[in-house]
GROMACS .gro file of C-alpha atoms in nm:
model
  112
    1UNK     CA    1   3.870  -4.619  -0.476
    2UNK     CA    2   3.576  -4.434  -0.667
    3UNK     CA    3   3.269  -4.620  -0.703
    4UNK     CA    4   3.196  -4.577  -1.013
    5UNK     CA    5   3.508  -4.515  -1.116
    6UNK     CA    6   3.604  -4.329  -1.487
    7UNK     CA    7   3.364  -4.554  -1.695
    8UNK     CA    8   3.074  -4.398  -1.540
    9UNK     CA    9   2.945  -4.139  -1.276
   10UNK     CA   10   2.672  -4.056  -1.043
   11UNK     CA   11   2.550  -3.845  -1.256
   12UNK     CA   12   2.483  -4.051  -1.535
   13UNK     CA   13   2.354  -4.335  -1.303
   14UNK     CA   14   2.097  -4.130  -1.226
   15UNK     CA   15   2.002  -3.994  -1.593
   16UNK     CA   16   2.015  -4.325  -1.661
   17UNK     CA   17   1.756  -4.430  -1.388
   18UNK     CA   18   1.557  -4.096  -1.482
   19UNK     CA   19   1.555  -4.064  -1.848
   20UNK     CA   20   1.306  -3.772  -1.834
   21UNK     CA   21   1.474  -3.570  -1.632
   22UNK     CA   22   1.757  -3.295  -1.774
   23UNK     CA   23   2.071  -3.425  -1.493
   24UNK     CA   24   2.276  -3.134  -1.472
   25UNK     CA   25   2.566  -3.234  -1.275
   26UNK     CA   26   2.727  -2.876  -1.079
   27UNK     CA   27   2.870  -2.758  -0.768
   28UNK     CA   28   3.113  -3.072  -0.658
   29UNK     CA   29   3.386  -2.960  -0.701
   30UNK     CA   30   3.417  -2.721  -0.400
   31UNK     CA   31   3.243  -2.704  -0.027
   32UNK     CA   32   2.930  -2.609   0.033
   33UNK     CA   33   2.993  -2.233   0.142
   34UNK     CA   34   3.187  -2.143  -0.156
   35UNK     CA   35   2.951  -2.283  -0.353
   36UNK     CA   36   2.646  -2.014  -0.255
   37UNK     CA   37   2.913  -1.705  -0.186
   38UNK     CA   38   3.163  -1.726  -0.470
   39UNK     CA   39   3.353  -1.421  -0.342
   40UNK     CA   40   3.407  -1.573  -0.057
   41UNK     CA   41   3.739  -1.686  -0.235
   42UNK     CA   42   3.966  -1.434  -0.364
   43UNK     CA   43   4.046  -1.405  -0.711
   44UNK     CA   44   3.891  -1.563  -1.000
   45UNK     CA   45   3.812  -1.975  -0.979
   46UNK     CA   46   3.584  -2.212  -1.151
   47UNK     CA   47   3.235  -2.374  -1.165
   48UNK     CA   48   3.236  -2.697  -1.345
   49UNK     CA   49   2.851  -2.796  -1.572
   50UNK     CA   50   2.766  -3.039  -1.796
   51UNK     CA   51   2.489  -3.232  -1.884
   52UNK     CA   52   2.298  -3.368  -2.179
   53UNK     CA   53   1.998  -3.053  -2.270
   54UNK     CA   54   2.147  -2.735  -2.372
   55UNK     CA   55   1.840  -2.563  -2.149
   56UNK     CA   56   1.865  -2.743  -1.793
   57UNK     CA   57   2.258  -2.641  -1.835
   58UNK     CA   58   2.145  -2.278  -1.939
   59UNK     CA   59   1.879  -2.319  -1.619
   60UNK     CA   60   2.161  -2.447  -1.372
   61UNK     CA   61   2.425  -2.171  -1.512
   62UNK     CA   62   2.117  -1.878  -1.416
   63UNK     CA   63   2.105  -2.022  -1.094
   64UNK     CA   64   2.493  -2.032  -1.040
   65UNK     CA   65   2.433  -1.610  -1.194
   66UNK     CA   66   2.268  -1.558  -0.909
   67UNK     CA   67   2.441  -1.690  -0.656
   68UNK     CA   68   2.710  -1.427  -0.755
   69UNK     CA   69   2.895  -1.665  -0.999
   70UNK     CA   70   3.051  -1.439  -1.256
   71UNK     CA   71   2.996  -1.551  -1.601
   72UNK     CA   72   3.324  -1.616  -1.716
   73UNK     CA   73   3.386  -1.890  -1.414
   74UNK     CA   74   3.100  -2.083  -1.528
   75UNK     CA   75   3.306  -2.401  -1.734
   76UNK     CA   76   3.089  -2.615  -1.978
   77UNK     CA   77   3.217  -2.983  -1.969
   78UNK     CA   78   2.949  -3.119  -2.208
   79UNK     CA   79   2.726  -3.366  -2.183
   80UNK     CA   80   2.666  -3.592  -1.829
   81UNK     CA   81   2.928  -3.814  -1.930
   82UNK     CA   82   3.184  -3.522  -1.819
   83UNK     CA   83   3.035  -3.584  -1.444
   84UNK     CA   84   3.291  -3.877  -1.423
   85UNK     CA   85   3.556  -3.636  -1.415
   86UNK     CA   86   3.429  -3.348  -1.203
   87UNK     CA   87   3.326  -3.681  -0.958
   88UNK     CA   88   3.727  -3.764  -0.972
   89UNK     CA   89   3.865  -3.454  -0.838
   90UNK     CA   90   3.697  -3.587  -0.509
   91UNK     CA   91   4.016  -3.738  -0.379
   92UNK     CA   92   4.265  -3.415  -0.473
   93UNK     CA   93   3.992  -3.184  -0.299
   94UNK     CA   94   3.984  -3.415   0.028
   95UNK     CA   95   4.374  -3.443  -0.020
   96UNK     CA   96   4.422  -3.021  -0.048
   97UNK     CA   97   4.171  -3.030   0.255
   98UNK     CA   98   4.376  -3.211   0.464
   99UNK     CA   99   4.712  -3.017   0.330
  100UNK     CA  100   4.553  -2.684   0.374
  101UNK     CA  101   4.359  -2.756   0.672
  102UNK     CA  102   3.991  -2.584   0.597
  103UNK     CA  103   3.771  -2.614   0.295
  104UNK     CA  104   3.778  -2.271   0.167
  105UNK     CA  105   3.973  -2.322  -0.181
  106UNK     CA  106   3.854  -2.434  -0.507
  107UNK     CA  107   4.030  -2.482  -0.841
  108UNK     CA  108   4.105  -2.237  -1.128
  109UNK     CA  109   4.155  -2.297  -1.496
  110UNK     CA  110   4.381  -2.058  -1.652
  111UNK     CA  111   4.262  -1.991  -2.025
  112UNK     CA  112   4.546  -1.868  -2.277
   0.00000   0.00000   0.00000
C-alpha cells in the first residue's frame, strides 16, 4: 500500500510543511543511474516535473538540460499535486524490476 496514497503525495507533504520553498517534484520515476546519464537507455524516454512556480520547474528542467536530458523528454505534469501520480508508478517500476531483472529501463510516452 502507498502511504499517502492518491489523495496526497510526498511532495505536497512537504510544500505543505515548507510553504516558502518552490517543491519541484523530478527524477522518481527511474533509478538513480539513468537519472544523471539519460543515454544510458536507448531510444527516446521520459522525465516526469511538476510543481507549483513556473521558475523552480524552469530551474529543475535546466538542471535535467544538463544532465543530457533532451528537451523534448522533459514532461510537465503541473502543479505538486501531479507528484501523487509520478509517486504511484513506484509499485509498476519495482514490479518491471523484478520482471526484467536490473533497473536500467524507464517509461516512454508516445505523443500523436
Amino acid at each position: 500500500m502507498l502511504d499517502p496514497g492518491n489523495t496526497d503525495s510526498l511532495g505536497e507533504r512537504i510544500q505543505r510543511a515548507f510553504p516558502d520553498l518552490r517543491v519541484v517534484k523530478t527524477l522518481n520515476t527511474m533509478n538513480c543511474r539513468v537519472m544523471v546519464d539519460p543515454a544510458r537507455l536507448p531510444g527516446p524516454h521520459n522525465v516526469f516535473v511538476c510543481g507549483d512556480d513556473a521558475d523552480a520547474k524552469r530551474s529543475v528542467t535546466e538542471l535535467l538540460w544538463s544532465f543530457g536530458w533532451p528537451a523534448g523528454s522533459v514532461l510537465d505534469l503541473g502543479g505538486i499535486t501531479s507528484a501523487r501520480y509520478t509517486e504511484m508508478l513506484a509499485p509498476i517500476w519495482l514490479r518491471l524490476l523484478g520482471e526484467i531483472g536490473h533497473p536500467d529501463f524507464n517509461f516512454h510516452v508516445q505523443i500523436a
